[in-house]
Coordinates of C-alpha atoms and ligand atoms in Angstrom, one line a residue:
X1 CA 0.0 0.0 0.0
X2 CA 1.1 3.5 -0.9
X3 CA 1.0 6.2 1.7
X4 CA -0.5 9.6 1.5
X5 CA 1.2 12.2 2.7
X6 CA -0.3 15.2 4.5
X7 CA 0.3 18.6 2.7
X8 CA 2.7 20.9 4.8
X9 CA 1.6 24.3 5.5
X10 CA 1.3 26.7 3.1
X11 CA 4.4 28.6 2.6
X12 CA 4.8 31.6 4.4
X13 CA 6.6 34.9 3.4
X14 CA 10.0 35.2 5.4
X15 CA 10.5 38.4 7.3
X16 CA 12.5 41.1 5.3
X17 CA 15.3 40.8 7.6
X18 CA 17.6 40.1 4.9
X19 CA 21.3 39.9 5.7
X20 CA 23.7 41.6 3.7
X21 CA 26.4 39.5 2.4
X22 CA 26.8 40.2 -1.0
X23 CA 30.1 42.1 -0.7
X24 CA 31.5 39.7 1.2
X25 CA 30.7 36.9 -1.5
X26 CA 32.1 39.3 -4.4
X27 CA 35.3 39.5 -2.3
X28 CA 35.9 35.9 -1.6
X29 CA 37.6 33.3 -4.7
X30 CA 34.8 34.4 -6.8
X31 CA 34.6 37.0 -9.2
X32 CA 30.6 37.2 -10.0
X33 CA 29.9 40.0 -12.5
X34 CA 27.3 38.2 -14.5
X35 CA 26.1 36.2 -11.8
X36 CA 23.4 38.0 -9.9
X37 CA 20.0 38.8 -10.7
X38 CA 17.2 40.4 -8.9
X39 CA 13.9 39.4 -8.7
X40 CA 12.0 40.5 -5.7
X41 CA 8.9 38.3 -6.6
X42 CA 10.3 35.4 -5.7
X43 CA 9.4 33.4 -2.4
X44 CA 12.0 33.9 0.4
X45 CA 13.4 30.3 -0.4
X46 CA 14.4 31.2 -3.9
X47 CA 15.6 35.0 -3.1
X48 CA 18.4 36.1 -5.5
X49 CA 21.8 37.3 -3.2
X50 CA 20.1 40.9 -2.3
X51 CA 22.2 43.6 -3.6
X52 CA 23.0 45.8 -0.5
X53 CA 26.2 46.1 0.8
X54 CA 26.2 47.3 4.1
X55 CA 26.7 44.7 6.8
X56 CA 29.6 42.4 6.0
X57 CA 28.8 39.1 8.9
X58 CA 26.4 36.4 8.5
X59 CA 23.6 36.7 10.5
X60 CA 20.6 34.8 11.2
X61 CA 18.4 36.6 13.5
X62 CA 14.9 36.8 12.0
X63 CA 15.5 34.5 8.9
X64 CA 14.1 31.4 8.5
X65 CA 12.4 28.2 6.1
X66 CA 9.3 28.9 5.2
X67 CA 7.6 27.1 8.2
X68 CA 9.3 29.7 9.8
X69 CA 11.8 28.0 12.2
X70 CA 15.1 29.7 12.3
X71 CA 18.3 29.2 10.0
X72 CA 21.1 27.3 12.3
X73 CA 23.7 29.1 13.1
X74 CA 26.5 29.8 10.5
X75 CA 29.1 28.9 12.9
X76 CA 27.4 25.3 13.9
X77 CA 26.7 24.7 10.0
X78 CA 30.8 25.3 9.9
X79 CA 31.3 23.1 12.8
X80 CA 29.6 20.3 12.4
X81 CA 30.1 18.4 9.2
X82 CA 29.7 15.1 7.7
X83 CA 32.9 14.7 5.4
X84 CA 34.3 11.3 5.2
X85 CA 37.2 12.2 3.3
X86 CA 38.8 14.4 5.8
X87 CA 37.5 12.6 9.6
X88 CA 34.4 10.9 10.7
X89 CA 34.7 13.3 13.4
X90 CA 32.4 15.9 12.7
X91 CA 33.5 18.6 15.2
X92 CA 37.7 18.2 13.6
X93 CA 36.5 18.0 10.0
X94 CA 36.9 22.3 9.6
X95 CA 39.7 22.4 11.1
X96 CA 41.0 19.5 9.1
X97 CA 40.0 20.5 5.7
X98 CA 41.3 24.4 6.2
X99 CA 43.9 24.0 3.6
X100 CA 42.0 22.0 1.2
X101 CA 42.9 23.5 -2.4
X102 CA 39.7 24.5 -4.4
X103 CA 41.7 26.4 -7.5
X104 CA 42.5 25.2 -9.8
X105 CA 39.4 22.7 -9.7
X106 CA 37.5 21.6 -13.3
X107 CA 34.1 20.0 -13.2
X108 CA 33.2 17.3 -16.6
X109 CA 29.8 16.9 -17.7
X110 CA 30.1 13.7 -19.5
X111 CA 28.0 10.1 -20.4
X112 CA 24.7 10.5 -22.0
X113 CA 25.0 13.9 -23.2
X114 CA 25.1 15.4 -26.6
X115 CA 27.5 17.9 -25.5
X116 CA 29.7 16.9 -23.1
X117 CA 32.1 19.9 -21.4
X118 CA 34.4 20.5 -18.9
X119 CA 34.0 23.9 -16.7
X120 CA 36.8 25.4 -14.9
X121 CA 35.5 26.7 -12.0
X122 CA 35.6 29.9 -12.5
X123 CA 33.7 29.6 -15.4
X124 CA 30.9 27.6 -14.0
X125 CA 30.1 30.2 -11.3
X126 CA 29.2 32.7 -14.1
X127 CA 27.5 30.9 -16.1
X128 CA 24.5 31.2 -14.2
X129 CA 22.8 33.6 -12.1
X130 CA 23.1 32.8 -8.3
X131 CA 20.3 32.0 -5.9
X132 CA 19.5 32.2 -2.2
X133 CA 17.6 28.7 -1.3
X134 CA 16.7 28.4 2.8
X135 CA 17.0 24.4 2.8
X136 CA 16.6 22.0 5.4
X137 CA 19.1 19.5 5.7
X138 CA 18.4 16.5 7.2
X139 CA 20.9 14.0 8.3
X140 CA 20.1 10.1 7.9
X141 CA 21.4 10.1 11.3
X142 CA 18.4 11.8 13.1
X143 CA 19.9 15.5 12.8
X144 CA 18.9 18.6 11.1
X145 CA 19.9 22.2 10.4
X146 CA 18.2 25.0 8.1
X147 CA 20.9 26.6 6.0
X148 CA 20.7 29.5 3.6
X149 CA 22.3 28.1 0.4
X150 CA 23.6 30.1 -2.6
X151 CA 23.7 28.3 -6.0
X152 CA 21.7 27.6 -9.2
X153 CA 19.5 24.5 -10.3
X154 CA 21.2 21.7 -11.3
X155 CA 19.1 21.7 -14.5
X156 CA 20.9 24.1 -16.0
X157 CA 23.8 22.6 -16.0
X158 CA 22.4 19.6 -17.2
X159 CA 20.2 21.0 -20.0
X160 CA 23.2 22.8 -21.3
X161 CA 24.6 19.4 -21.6
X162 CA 22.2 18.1 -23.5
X163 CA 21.2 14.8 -22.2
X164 CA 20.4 12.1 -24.9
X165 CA 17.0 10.5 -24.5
X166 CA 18.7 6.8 -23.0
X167 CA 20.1 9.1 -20.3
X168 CA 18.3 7.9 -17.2
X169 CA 20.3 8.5 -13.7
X170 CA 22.9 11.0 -13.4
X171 CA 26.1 10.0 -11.2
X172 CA 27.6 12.4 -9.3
X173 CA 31.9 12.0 -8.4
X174 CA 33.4 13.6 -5.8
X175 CA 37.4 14.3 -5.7
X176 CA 39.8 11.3 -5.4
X177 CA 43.2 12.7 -3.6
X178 CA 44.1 10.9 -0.6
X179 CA 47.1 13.6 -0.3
X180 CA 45.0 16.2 0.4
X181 CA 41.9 14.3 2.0
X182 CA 43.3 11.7 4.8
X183 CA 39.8 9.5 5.2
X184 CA 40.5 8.5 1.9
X185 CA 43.3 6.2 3.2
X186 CA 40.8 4.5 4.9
X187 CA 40.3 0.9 2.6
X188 CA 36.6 0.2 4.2
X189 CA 35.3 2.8 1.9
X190 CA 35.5 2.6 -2.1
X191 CA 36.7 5.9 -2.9
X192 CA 35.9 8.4 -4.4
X193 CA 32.6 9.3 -2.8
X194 CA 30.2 8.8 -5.8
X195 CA 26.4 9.5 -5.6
X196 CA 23.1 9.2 -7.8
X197 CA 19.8 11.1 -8.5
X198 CA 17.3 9.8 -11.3
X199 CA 17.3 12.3 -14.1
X200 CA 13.7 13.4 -13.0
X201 CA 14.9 14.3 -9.5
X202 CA 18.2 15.7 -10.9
X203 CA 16.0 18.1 -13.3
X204 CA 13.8 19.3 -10.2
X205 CA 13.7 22.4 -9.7
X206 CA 14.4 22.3 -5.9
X207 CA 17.7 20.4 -6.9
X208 CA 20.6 23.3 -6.7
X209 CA 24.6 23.0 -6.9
X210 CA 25.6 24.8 -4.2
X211 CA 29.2 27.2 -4.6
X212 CA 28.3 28.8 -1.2
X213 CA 26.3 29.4 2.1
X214 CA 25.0 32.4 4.1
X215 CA 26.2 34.9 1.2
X216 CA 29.6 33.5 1.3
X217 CA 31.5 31.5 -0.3
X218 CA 31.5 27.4 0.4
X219 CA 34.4 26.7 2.8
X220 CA 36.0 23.7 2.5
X221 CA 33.7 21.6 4.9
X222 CA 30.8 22.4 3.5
X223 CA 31.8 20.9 0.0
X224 CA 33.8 23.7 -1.9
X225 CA 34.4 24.3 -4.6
X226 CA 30.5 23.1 -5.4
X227 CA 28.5 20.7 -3.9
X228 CA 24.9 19.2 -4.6
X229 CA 22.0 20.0 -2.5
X230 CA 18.9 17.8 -2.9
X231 CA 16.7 18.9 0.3
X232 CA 13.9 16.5 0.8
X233 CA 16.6 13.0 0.4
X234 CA 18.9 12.1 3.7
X235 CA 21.9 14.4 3.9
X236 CA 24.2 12.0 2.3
X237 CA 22.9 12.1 -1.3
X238 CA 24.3 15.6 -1.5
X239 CA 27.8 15.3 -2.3
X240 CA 30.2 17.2 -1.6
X241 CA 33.5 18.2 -3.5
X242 CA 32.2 17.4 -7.2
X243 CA 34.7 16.6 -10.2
X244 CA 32.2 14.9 -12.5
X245 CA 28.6 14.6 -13.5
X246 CA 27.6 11.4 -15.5
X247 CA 24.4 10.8 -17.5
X248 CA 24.1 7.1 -17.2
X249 CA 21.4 4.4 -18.3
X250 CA 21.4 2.4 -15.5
X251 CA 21.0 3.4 -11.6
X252 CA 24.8 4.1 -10.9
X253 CA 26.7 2.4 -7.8
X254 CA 26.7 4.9 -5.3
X255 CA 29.3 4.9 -2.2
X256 CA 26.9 4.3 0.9
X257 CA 24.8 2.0 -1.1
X258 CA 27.8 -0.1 -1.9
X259 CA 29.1 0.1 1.5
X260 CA 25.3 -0.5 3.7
X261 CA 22.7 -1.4 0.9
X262 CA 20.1 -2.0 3.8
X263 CA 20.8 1.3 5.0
X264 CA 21.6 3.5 2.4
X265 CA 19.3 3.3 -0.3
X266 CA 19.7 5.1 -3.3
X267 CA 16.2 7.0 -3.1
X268 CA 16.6 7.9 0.4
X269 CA 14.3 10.1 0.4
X270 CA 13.4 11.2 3.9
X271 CA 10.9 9.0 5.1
X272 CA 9.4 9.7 9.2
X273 CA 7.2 6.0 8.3
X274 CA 10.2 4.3 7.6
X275 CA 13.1 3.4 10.1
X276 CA 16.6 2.8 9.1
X277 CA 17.2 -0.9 10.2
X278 CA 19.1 0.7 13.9
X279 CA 17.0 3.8 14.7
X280 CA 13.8 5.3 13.9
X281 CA 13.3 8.2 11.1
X282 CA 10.3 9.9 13.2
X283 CA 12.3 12.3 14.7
X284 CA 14.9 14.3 14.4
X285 CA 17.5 16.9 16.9
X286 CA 17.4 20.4 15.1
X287 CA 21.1 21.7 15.8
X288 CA 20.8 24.2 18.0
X289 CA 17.4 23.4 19.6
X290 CA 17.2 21.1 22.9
X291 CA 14.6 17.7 22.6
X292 CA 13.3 16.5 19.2
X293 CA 10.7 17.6 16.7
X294 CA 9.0 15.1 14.0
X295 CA 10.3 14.3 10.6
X296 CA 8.4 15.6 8.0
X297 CA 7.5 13.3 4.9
X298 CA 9.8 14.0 2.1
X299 CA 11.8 16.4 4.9
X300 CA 8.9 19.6 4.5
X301 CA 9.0 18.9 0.4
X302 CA 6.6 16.6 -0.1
X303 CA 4.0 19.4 -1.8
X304 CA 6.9 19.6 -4.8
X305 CA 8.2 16.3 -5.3
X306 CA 5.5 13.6 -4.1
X307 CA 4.4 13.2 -7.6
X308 CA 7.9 11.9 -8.5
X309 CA 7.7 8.7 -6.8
X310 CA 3.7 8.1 -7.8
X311 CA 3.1 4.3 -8.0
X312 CA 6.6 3.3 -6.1
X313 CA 5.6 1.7 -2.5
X314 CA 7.6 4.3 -0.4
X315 CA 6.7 1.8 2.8
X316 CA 9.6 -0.2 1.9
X317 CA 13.2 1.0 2.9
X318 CA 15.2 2.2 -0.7
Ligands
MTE401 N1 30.1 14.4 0.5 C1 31.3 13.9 0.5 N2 32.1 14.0 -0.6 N3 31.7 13.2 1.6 C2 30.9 13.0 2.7 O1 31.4 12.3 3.6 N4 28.7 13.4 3.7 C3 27.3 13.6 3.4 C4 27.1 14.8 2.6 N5 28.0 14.9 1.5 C5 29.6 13.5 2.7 C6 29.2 14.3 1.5 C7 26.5 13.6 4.6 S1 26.3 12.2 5.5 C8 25.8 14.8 5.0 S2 24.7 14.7 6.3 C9 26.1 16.1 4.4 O2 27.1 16.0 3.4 C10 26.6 17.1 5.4 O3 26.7 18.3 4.9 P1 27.3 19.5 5.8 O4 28.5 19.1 6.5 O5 27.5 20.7 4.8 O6 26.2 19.8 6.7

């Protein structure tokens, strides 16, 4: 039997308290003269990077998803990081990845495409206007934080590409350089960290590649140079640190699915019904915030991508 979801709330329009962090993402690695468009129509969620330039630090009083619950704290979305490559320590993986090298970096578009490319970096962070997306991110491990991404749709990217129409899945590859990233000495794991999306989710609109966070640029921890963000699947679907993006036919091997098949499916999409097969999914610990407060069904989304998975039985564990 299929279950029905309850609608969330309707969105609700996020206070103007806009910070002001522009300037400060024009004066980090990037330089973003094309990037940035205005459209004051959109919802909160989907806010272009507003355009003054007064304050300089990222703040988060008064901004918050549209259920209205608070962005986390920039410095405990710094601080507290899943990153296998670099510790499975989450409070030493900043301080461990300070010197991680994000220039020169390329990213290849490649597989079933009819125009395959490869981006420096550079060149990838202008070819699109940037966007500001309030996400919740929640961890397969029962944690959750609401963090205020900048980046642009995935399908972009991937339309620019040119997908050919046996193109079903898209894999997503993550650096391989055990020099620089120290976890990746560790055998247990196939390296590189590789993940999946089906090209329906991958086209979604509320799929993003992230090139930074609360107006700034991505530090290291958080998946510089450019990271997926696909809000309403467990955390660890959005990769961080990608090299290469791979239209495939077949559902692609991804690294946690390899690794724990009964506990890291590749749709993972965040499921309160559904328990992981050592701990339940109907809760979660928002960072920041003492006890626990339920999942939501598809993490909040389930109003924009429930449709996707019509007619799969979403009370088995994928
Ligand atoms: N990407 C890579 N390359 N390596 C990782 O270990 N961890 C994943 C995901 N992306 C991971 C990754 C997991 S489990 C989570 S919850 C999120 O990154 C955490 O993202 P954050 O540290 O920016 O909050």
């Amino acid at each position: 039997m299929r279950f029905r979801y309850p609608l969330p709330r309707s969105s609700e329009i996020t206070p103007e308290a806009l910070y002001h962090s522009r300037r400060r993402f024009l004066q980090g690695a990037l330089s973003l003269s094309a990037g940035i468009a205005l459209a004051a129509c959109l919802p909160a969620s989907k806010r272009p990077v507003p355009e003054d330039e007064t304050a300089l630090a990222p703040q988060a009083t008064g901004r918050a998803d549209e259920y209205g619950d608070a962005l986390t704290p920039f410095e405990a979305v710094t601080h507290y990081n899943n990153y296998y490559e670099f510790s499975t320590d989450k409070q030493a993986v900043a301080q461990l990845a300070r010197d991680f090298r994000v220039r020169p970096w390329t990213v290849e578009i490649g597989g079933l495409v009819h125009s395959p490319q490869t981006f420096g970096i550079e060149d990838l962070l202008q070819a699109f206007p940037l966007e500001e997306r309030i996400y919740r991110l929640r961890c397969v491990e029962g944690w959750s934080m609401v963090i205020p991404w900048l980046g642009f749709p995935l399908r972009l990217l991937l339309e620019q590409a040119d997908p050919m129409g046996s193109a079903r899945f898209v894999r997503f590859v993550a650096l391989h350089d055990p020099q620089q990233m120290p976890g990746q000495k560790n055998p247990l794991f196939p390296w590189p960290y590789t993940e999946g999306l089906r090209l329906d989710e991958a086209l979604h609109d509320l799929t993003i590649l992230a090139v930074g966070l609360y107006g700034q640029v991505l530090l290291p921890q958080n998946g510089a140079p450019l990271r997926l963000v696909v809000p309403w699947k467990y955390g660890f679907k959005s990769i961080k640190a990608i090299v290469r993006i791979e239209l495939t036919e077949e559902q692609p091997a991804t690294l946690w699915s390899t690794v724990a098949p009964q506990e890291y499916g590749f749709y993972a999409n965040v499921n309160p019904a559904v328990s992981h097969p050592r701990w339940s999914q109907a809760t979660e610990r928002r960072i920041g915030e003492s006890g626990r407060r339920p999942t939501l069904p598809f993490n909040g989304y389930a109003e924009q991508v429930a449709t996707l998975y019509q007619g799969m039985d979403l009370s088995v564990y994928y």
